[in-house]
Every structure is written in C-alpha cells, then in structure tokens.
Coordinates of C-alpha atoms in Angstrom, one line a residue:
X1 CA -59.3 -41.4 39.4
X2 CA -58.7 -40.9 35.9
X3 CA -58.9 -44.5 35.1
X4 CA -62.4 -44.3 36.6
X5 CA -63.5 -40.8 34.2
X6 CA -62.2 -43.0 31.3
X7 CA -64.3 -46.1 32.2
X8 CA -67.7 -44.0 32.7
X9 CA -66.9 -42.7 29.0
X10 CA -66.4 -45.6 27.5
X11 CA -69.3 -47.2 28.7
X12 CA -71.6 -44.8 28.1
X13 CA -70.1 -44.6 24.7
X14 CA -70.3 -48.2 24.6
X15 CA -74.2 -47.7 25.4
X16 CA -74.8 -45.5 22.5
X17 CA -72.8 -47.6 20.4
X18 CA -74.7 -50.5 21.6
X19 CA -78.2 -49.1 21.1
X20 CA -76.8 -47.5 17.3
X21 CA -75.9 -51.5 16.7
X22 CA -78.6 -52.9 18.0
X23 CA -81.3 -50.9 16.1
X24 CA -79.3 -51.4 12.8
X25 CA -79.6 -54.8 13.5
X26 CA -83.0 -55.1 14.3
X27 CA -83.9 -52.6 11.2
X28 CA -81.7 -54.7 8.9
X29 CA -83.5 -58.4 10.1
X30 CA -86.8 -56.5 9.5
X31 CA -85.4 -54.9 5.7
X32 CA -84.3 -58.2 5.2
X33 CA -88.1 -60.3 6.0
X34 CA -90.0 -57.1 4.1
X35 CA -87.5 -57.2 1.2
X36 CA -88.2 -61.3 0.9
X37 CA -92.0 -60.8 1.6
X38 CA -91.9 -58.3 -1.3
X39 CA -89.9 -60.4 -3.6
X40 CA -92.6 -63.0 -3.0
X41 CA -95.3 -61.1 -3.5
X42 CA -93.8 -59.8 -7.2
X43 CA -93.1 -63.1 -8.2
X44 CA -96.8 -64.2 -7.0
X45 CA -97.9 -61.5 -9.4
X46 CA -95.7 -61.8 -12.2
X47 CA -97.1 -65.4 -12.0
X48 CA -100.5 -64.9 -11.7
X49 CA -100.0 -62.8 -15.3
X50 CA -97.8 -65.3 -16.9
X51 CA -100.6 -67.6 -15.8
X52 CA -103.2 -65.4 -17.5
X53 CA -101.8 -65.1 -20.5
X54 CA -100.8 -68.7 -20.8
X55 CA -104.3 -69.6 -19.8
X56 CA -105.4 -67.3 -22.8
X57 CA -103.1 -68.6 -25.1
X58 CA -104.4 -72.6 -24.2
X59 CA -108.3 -71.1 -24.9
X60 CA -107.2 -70.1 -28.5
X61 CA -105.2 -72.8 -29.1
X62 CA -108.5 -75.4 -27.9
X63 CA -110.6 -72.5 -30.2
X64 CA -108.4 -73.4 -33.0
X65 CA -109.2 -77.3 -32.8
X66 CA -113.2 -76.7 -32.3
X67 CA -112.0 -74.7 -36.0
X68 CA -109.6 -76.4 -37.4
X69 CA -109.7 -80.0 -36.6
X70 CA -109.3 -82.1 -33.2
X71 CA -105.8 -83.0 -33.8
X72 CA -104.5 -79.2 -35.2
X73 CA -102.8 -78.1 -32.0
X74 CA -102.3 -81.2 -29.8
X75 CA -98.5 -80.3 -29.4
X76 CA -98.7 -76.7 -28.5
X77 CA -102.0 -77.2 -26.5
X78 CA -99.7 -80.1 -24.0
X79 CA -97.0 -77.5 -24.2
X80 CA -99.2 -75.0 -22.5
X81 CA -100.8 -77.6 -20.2
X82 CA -97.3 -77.9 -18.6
X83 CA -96.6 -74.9 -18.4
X84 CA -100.0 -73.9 -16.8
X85 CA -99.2 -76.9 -14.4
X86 CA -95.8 -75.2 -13.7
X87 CA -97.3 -72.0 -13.0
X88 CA -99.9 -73.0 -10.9
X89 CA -97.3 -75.1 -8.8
X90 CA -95.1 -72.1 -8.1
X91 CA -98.2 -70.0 -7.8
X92 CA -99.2 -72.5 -5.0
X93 CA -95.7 -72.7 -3.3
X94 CA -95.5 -68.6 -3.3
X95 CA -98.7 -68.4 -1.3
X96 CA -98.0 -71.1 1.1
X97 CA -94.2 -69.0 2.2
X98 CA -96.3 -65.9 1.8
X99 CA -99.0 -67.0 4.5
X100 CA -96.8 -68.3 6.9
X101 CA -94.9 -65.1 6.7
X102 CA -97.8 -63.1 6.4
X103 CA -100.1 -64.7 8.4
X104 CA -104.1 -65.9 7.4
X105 CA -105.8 -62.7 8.2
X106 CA -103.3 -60.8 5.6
X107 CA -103.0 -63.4 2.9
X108 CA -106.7 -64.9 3.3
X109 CA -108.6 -66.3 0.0
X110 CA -105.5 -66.1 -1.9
X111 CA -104.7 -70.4 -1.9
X112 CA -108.7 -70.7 -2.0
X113 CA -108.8 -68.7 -5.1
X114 CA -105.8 -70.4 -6.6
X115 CA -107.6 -73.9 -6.6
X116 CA -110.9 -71.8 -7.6
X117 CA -108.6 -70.7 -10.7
X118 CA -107.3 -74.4 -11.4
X119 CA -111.0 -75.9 -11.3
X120 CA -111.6 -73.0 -13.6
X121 CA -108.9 -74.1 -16.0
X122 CA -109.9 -77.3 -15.6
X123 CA -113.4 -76.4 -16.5
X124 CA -112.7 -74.7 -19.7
X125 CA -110.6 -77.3 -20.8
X126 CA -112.8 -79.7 -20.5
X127 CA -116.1 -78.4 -21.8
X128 CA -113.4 -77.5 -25.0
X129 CA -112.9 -81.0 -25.1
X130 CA -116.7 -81.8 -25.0
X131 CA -117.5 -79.2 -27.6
X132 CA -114.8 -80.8 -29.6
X133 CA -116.5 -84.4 -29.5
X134 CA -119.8 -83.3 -29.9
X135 CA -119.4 -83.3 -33.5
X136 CA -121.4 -80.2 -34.1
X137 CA -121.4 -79.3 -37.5
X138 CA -123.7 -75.8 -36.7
X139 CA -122.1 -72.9 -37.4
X140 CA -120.0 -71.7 -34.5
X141 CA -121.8 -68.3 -33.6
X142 CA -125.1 -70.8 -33.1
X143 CA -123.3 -73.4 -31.2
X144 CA -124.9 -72.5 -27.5
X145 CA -122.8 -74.2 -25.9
X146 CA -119.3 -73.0 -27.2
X147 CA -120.9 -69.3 -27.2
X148 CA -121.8 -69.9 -23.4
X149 CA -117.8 -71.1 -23.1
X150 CA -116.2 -68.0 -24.7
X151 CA -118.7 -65.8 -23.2
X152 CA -119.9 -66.5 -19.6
X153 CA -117.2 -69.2 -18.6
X154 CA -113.9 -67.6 -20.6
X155 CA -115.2 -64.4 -20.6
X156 CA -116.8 -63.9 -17.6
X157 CA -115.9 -66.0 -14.5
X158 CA -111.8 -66.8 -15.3
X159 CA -111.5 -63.1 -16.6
X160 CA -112.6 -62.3 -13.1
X161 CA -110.9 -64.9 -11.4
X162 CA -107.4 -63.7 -13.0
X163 CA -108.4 -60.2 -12.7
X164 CA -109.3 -60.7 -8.9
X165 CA -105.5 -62.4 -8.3
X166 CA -104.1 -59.9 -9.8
X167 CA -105.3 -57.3 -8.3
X168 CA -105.4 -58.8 -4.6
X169 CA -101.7 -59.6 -5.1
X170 CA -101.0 -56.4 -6.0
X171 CA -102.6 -55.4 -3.0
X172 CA -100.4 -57.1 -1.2
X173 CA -97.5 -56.1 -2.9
X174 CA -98.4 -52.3 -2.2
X175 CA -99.2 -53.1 1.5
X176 CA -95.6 -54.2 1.7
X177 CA -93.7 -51.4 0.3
X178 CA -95.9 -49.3 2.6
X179 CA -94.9 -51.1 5.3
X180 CA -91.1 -51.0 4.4
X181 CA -91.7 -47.2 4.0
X182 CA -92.9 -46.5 7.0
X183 CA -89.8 -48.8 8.7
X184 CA -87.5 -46.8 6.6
X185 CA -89.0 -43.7 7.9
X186 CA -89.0 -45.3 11.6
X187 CA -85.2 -46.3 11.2
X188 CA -84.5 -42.6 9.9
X189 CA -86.3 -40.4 12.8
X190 CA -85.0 -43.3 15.5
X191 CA -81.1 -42.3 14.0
X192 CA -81.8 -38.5 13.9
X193 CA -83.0 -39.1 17.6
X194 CA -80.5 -41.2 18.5
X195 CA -77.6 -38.8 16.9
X196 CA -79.0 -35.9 18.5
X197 CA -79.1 -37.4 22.0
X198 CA -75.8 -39.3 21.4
X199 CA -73.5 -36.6 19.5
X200 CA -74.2 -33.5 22.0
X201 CA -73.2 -35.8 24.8
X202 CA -70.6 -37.3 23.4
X203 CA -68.8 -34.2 23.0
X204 CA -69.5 -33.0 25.8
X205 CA -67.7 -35.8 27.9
X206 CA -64.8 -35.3 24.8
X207 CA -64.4 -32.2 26.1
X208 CA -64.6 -32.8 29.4
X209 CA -62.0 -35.5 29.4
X210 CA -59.8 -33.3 27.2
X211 CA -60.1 -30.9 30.2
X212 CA -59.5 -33.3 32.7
X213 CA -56.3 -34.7 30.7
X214 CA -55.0 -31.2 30.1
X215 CA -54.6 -29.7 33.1
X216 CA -52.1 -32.3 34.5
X217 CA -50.3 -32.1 30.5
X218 CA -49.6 -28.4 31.2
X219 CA -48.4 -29.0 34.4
X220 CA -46.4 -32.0 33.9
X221 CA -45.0 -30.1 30.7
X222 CA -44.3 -26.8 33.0
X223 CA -42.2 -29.2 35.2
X224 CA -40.2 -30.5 32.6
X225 CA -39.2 -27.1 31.2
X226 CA -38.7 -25.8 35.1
X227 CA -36.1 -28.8 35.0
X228 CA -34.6 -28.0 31.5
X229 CA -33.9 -24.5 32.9
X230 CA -32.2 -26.3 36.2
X231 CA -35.2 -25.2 39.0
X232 CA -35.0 -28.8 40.4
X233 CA -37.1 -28.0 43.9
X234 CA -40.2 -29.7 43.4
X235 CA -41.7 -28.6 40.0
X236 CA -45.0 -30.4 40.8
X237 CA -46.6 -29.5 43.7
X238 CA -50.4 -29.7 42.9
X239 CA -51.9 -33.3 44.2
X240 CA -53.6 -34.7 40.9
X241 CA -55.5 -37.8 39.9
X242 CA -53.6 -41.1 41.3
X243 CA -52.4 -42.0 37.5
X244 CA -50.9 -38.9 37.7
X245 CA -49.5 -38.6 41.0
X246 CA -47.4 -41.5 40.4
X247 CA -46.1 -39.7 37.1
X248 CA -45.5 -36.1 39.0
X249 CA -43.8 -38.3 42.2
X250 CA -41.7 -39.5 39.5
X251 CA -40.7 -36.4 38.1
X252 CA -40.2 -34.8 41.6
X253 CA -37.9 -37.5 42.6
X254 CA -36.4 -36.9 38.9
X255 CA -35.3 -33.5 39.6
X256 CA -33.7 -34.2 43.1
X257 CA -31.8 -36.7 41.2
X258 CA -30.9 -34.6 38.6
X259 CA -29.9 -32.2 41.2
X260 CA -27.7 -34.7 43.0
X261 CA -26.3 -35.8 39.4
X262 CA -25.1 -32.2 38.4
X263 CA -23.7 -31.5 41.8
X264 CA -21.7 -34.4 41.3
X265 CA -21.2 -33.5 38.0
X266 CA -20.0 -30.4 39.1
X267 CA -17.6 -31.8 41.6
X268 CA -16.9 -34.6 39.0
X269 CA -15.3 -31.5 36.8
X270 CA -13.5 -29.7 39.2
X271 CA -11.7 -32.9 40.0
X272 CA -11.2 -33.9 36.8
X273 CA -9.8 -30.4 35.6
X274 CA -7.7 -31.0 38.7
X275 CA -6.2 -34.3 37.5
X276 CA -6.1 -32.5 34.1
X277 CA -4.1 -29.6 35.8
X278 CA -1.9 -32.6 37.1
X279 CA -1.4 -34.9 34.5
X280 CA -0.8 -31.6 32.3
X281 CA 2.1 -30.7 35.0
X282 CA 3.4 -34.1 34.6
X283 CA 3.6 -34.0 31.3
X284 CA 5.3 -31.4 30.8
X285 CA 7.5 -32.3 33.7
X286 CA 8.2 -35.8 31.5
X287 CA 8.8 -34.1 28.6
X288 CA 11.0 -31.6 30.0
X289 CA 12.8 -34.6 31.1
X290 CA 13.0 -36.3 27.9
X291 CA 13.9 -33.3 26.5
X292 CA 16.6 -33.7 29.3
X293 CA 17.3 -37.5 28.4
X294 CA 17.3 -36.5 24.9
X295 CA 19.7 -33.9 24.9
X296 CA 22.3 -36.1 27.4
X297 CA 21.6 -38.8 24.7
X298 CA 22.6 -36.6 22.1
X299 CA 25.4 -35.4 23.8
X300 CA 26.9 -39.0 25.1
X301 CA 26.4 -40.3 21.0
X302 CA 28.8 -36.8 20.4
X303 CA 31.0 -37.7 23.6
X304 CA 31.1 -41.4 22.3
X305 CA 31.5 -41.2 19.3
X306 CA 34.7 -38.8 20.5
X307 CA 35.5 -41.8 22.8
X308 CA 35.6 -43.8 19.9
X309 CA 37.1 -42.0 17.2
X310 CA 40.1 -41.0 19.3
X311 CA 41.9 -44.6 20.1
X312 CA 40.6 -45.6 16.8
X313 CA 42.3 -42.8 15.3
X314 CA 45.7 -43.5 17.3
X315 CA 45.2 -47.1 15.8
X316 CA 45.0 -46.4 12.9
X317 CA 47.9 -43.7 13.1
X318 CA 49.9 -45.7 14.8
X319 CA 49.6 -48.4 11.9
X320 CA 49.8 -46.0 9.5
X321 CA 53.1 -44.4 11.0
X322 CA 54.9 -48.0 11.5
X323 CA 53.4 -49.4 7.8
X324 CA 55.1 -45.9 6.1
X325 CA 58.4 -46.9 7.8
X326 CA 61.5 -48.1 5.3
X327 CA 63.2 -49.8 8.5
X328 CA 61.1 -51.4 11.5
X329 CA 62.6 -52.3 14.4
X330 CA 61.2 -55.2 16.7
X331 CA 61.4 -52.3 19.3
X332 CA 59.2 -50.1 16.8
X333 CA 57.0 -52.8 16.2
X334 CA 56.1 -53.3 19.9
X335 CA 56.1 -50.0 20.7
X336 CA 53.3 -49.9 18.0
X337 CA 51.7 -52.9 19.4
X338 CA 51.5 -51.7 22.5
X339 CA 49.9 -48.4 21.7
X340 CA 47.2 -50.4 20.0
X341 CA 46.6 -53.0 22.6
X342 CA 46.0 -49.8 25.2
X343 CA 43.8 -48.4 23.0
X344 CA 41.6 -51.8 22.2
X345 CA 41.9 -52.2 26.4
X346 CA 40.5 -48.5 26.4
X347 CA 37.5 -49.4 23.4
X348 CA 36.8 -53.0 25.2
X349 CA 36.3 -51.4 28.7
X350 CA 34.1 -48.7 27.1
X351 CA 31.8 -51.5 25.2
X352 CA 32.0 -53.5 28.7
X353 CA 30.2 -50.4 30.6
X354 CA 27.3 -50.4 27.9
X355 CA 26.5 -53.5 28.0
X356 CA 26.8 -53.8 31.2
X357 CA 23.9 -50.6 31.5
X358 CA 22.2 -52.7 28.7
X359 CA 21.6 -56.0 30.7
X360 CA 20.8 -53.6 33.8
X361 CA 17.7 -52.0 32.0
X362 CA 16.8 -55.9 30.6
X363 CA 17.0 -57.1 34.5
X364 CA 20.2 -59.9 32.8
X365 CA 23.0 -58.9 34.8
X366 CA 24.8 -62.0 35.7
X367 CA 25.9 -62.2 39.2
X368 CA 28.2 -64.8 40.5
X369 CA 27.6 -64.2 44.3
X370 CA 29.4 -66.0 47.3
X371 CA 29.5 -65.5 50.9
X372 CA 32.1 -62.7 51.4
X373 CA 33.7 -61.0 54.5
X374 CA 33.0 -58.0 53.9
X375 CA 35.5 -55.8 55.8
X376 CA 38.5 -57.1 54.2
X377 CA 37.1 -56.1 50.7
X378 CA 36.9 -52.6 51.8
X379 CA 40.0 -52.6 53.5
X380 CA 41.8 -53.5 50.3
X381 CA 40.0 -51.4 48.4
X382 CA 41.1 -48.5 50.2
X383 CA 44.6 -50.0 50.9
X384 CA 44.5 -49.9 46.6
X385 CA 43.8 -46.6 46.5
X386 CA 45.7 -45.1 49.2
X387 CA 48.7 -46.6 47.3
X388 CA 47.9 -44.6 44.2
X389 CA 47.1 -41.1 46.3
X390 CA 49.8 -41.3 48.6
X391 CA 49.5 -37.4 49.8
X392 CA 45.6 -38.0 50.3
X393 CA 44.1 -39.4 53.6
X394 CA 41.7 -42.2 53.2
X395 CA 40.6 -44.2 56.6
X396 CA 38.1 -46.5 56.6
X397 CA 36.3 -47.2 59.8
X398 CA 34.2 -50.5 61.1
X399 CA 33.2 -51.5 64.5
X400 CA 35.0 -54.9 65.7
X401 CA 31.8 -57.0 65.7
X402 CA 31.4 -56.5 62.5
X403 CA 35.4 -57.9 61.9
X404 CA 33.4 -62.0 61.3
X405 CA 30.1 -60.5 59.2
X406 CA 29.7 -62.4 55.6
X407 CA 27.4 -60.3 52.9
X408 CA 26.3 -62.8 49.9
X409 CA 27.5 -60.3 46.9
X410 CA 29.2 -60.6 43.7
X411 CA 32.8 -59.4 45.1
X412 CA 34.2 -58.1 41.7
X413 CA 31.4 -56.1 41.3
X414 CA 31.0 -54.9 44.6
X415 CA 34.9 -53.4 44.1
X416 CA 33.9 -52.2 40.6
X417 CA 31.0 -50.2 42.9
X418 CA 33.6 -48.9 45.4
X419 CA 36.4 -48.4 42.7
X420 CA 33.8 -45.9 40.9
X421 CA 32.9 -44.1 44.3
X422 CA 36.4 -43.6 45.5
X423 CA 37.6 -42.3 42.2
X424 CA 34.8 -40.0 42.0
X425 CA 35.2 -39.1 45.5
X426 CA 39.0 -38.3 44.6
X427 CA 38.3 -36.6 41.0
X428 CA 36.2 -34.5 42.7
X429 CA 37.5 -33.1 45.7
X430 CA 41.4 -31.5 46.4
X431 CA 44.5 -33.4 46.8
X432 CA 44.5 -32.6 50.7
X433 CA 41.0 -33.6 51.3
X434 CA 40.7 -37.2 53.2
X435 CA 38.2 -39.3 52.0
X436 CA 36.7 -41.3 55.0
X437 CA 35.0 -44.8 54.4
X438 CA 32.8 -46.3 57.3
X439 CA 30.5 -49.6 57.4
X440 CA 28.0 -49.6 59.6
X441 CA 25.1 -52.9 60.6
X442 CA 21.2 -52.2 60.4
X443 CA 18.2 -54.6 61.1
X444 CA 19.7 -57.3 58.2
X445 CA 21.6 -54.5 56.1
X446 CA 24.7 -53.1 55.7
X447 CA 25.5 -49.8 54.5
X448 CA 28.7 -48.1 53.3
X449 CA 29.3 -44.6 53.1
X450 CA 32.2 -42.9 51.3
X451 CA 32.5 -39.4 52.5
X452 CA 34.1 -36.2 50.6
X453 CA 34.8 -33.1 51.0
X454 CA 35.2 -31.6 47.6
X455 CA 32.8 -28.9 46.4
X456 CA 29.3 -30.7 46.7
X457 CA 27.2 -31.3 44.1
X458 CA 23.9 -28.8 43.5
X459 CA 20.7 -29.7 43.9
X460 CA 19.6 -29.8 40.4
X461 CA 22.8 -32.5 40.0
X462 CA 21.7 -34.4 43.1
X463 CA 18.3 -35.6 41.2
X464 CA 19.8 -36.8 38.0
X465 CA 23.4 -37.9 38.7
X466 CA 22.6 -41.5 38.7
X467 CA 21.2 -41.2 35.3
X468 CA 22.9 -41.9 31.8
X469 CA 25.3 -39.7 30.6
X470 CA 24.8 -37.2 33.4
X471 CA 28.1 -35.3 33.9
X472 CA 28.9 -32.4 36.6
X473 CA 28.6 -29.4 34.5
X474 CA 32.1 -27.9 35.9
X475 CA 33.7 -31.3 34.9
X476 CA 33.9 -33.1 31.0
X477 CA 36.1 -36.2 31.9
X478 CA 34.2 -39.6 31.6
X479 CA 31.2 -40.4 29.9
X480 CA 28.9 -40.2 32.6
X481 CA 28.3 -44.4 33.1
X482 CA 29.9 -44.5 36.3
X483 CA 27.4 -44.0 38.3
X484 CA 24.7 -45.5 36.3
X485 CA 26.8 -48.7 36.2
X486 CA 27.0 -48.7 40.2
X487 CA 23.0 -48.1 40.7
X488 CA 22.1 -50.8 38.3
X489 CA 25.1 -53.3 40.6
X490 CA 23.7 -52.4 43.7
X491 CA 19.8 -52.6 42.5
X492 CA 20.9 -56.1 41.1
X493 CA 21.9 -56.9 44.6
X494 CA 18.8 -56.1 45.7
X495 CA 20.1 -52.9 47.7
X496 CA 20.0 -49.3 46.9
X497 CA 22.6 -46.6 46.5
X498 CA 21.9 -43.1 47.5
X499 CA 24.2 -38.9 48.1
X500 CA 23.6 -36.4 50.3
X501 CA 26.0 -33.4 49.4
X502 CA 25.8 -30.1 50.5
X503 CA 27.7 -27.5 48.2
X504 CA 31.1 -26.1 49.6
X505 CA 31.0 -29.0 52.2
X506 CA 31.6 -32.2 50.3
X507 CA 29.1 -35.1 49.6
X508 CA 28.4 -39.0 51.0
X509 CA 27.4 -41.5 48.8
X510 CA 26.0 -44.3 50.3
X511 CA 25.5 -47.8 49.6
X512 CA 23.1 -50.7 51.4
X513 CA 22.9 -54.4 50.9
X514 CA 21.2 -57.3 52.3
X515 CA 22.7 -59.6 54.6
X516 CA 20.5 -62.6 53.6
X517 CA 21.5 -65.1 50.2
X518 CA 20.2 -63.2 47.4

C-alpha cells in the first residue's frame, strides 16, 4: 500500500520534472537558433560597414589616380579589390545561412541587393577606369563625366545602396532580439507557472507522505519502548500498510520471543545460582578436605620425620657408644650391629610402605599373581596370628565347597592385606575379644570379612580411614599407611575393600576379589 503512495509521488514528481526538462530543453534549442541567427545577422552588418568603408576607401584611392597619375595607387587599389572581394563573399555566404534559417519572406531582397551592390562596385570601378583612359586634360570640376561619378553614381545610388543594407540588416538584427525577448519572457512566465502549479503540489504530497510514514514511526517506536520496559503482549495491534504489517508482525513475534528468552533467562539464573550454590558447597567441602589432607600431611611429615629421626638416632648412638669404647668385645660389637640392623629393617620397611602408596597413586604396582587356593592362605594366616595372641580367640569360618576354589591374586600381598586387618583388628579391640574371620562365594567374587569387637570406629573416622596418614584420634601408634597400603592392594586386584563399624560394638572390614585371571 505504501509502495503504491510512493509510486503515485514519484511519478507525478517525475511529471513535473519531466515537463521542467522538457521546456528547458526546448527554450534552450530555441536560445541556441535565435542566439546563432543573431550572430549572423551582426556579422552581416558589421560586414556590410566594413564593406562600406572599404568601398569608400577604393573610390579615393581610383580619385587619386584620375589626380595623380594612372599608376599612383595600383598596389593599394588591388589591395582593396581583395578585400572588397572578400567581403562581398562572406557577405554572400551570411545571407544564404541567414535565409534558410530565416526563411524568404523575412530575409527577402537582401542577396538581390547584395549583387545590386557588387554591379554597383563594379560600375564605379569601371567608369574610374574610363575616366582614367580618357585622357582628359579639363579641369576636374568640368569633367562631366567624373562629376556625374562622384555625384550621382558614388554619391547617390551606392550611398543608398550601402545605406539601405545597413539599415535593412539592422532591421533584422532588431527583429531578432525582439524575438529572443519575448522567448525569454515566454520561458520566464511558463517557469513562474510551472513552479506555482508544481511547488504547492509537491508539498502537499511531501506532507502527505510524511503523514502517512509517521503514523506507523510512532507506533512502531511506541512498541519498541513498550518492549524496552518488558510489556511484551502485543505492542502493535493496529493493521497498517502491508510494508508495515510485515515489520509490526515481526516485532509482535519479537516480543513473544523476548518473552520466552527472559523466562528462560529467568529459569536459566535460578539454575545457575543453584549450581553456583552447589559448586560453592563443594568447594568449600574440597577445601575443607584439603585443609584436612593438608593438615594429616603436615602431621605424617612431623610423625615421619619422628619415624625417622628415632632409629637414626639409636644408630647413630649406638655407633657413637661402641666407637667411644677403649675395649670392644666381639659380643659388643654384635650387640651393636644388631641394634643397627633392626633399626635399618625398621627404616627399610617404612620406605617400602611409601613407595608402595607411591606406585599405587601412579597405577605401577607390580603384581606377580598365580592361581591360589584360597582357604589355606587364610587358614595360615590366622593359624600365624593365633600363635602370637594365644589368650585371644580367632576362628575363621568357610563353607566346604569352597575347600577346592582358586582366586588368581598376588599371595604375599594378599597376606600383607590380611596381616594389616588382623593386627588392626587386634590393636584395636581387648585381649578377650575373638576376632572372627569368614569367606564367603558371590556371583564371580569372593569376599572376606574380619570381624571385631573392639570400640567401633565413629562416623567421621569411617569416611576417611582409608586415606593417608589418617590415624584414630584415641590411638598415635603407626603412621596411618596401613590401610591405605591395603586399599591400593586390593584396588590393584581389581576388588574393593570396605568397614562397617558401629561404636561400642566393634567393626567388619571387608574385602572382595574377582574369581577370574586378572
């Protein structure tokens, strides 16, 4: 619809325009042939002058020879011959372009006169000639024939001649500027007409388009502020011209967008201040930990470095004490020796634990596994210990078809496992307690349980006991790398090792492993 208001100004524009071009055209061609028919006509009469007073100028020249002599002006008289033949050609070419622009009825007698002026010339110059060779010796004022010359022919009939050129050019010359005046004078009134029809109307259908286009501007510009200020419910609701009902469609559909976009948005945000709220829990739950991790580090370097200093010290004392002596005996001397060999047995077993925990966190434990029954491995295990704890019941228990089962494990390491349970099962519970060992069979695994009944461990314990340097707060023996050393076995086995413990009750520590070749 707009489109259509836009094409019907244009082209009417296009109209005025049109007619504005055309009549400058037109006026220019017709400046243009008026401006060219006046130059002619001013040259025809500049000539017709020059022609005059050339022409004069040959008569006294011819006057002077009649007076002077035949031969006293032959030079200048050719001069001016050629130059009165040069005139009279241009004269003749002038009135030729001037009648056939012009036409016959407005240029008529001027070529006719023009050859009436040559025979005149022609005339004069002759009967010069004549009076010349007449030899005449009579003075000149009695010479009839030279007076009739100078008066009637000169005088008279070329003076009129020139005179009536002149004059009838000058005519024409006049009758053109008229007639370029009165074309100015048309082209002025036809542009103050044309202006005063054009300008009105072509203001008026400026401001009627300006209307027309400002209307839908405001609204469209309404919308966009309803939207900046979050009304998103159809901010254009008006039906306007099809160029912009697509624009306001798009806007509406713009808004319901942005609508769904900040409800999102809004959703978006809660969520992610959720996830915030999360991750800023876990955070602080991981750095509470490695605040943990950090302290237990800080303690094991102190418990260490305890560990370390105090066989090193013994060493060293021990060396000391037997270098100071005046008299060794060979029974000093081994004494000594075996002091220190305890103590480098103590310091090697230590360095054997962390780099055991080492390879465990770098997934390089070496495992030299074989198919092993597995119930005799227990049974000596707890036949070991039950030797060393002879007032302390331990009974294992296994059902008898699993008396034949094979498990595919690294057997010293699987007794350095149960070596670390039982003693912790023993260190941790009363002399009377039993300890009670079973081995049961699930799906393909195994698991065995080693059962106390010492004090339990608390909840808080539970979650961190089979981390580094984690020791029971009511106990300061060890370094905390037992258990530790017996997750990262196990997990190498591809099993898992787990406690339940209630306090005042005792705990169970559990261990399972795959039947299949690892």
């Amino acid at each position: 619809m707009y489109k259509r208001k836009l094409f019907y100004f244009g082209l009417t524009t296009a109209f005025i325009l049109f007619l504005a071009l055309l009549s400058t055209a037109i006026s220019a061609h017709l400046t243009r042939e008026n401006l060219q028919q006046s130059n002619i006509a001013q040259s025809l009469l500049v000539e017709h002058e020059k022609l005059s007073s050339i022409s004069y100028r040959l008569f006294k020249q011819l006057t002077d020879e009649i007076i002077f002599g035949q031969n006293a002006n032959q030079a200048y008289v050719r001069k001016k011959q050629n130059l009165i033949q040069q005139s009279i050609s241009q004269i003749k070419k002038l009135e030729i372009e001037q009648r056939n622009a012009l036409g016959l009825s407005f240029t008529k007698g001027s070529i006719e006169d023009t050859d009436e002026l040559v025979r005149l010339i022609d005339e004069i110059t002759v009967e010069f000639r004549a009076v010349v060779s007449s030899g005449n010796t009579a003075p000149l004022n009695q010479q009839a024939q030279l007076k009739r010359l100078l008066e009637v022919t000169i005088d008279d009939q070329f003076r009129e001649a020139i005179n009536s050129a002149v004059a009838r050019q000058t005519r024409v010359v006049a009758a053109i500027n008229a007639k370029i005046e009165m074309l100015n004078s048309t082209i002025l009134w036809f542009a103050i007409g044309l202006g005063a029809l054009s300008i009105p109307l072509i203001l008026y259908g400026c401001y009627w388009l300006f209307n027309q286009l400002y209307q839908p501007l405001i609204l469209i510009a309404n919308a966009t502020n309803s939207i900046a200020l979050g009304h998103y419910q159809k901010p254009i609701s008006v039906t306007l011209d099809d160029e912009f009902e697509e624009l306001a469609t798009s806007i509406n559909q713009l808004a319901l967008r942005l609508q769904e976009h900040e409800k999102n948005a809004i959703q978006s945000r809660k969520q992610l201040e959720l996830e915030v709220q999360q991750r800023t829990s876990e955070l602080t739950e991981a750095n509470l930990l490695l605040t943990k991790i950090d302290s237990r580090r800080r303690q094991f370097i102190a418990d260490i470095s305890h560990e370390l200093r105090t066989p090193l010290t013994i060493i060293r004392g021990e060396a000391q004490v037997t270098l100071r002596m005046q008299s060794v005996s060979v029974d000093d001397f081994n004494q000594t020796l075996q002091s220190i060999l305890g103590q480098a047995l103590s310091l090697s077993r230590l360095v054997d634990d962390l780099l055991l925990l080492t390879r465990a966190e770098m997934n390089q434990i070496n495992l030299e596994i074989t198919p092993t029954m597995i119930i005799p491995l227990i049974a000596s295990e707890v036949m070991k210990w039950q030797k060393l704890n002879l007032a302390r019941a331990i009974t294992f228990e296994a059902g008898t078809n699993l008396n034949e089962l094979l498990v595919t494990i690294d057997t010293q390491r699987i007794q350095q496992v149960l070596a670390i349970l039982c003693d912790n099962a023993i260190k941790y519970s009363k002399s009377d307690q039993p300890i009670e060992i079973t081995l049961h069979k699930a799906n393909s695994m195994i698991t065995i349980a080693i059962k106390d009944y010492g004090e339990g461990i608390s909840a808080a314990e539970v979650d961190n006991i089979f981390e580094r340097f984690v020791r029971f707060s009511k106990h300061s023996e060890g370094l905390g790398l037992g258990l530790p050393i017996a997750k990262a076995i196990i997990e190498a086995h591809d099993g898992s090792i787990s406690v339940t413990s209630t306090q005042g009750q005792g705990s169970i520590f559990s261990i399972s492993l795959p039947l299949g070749n690892k």
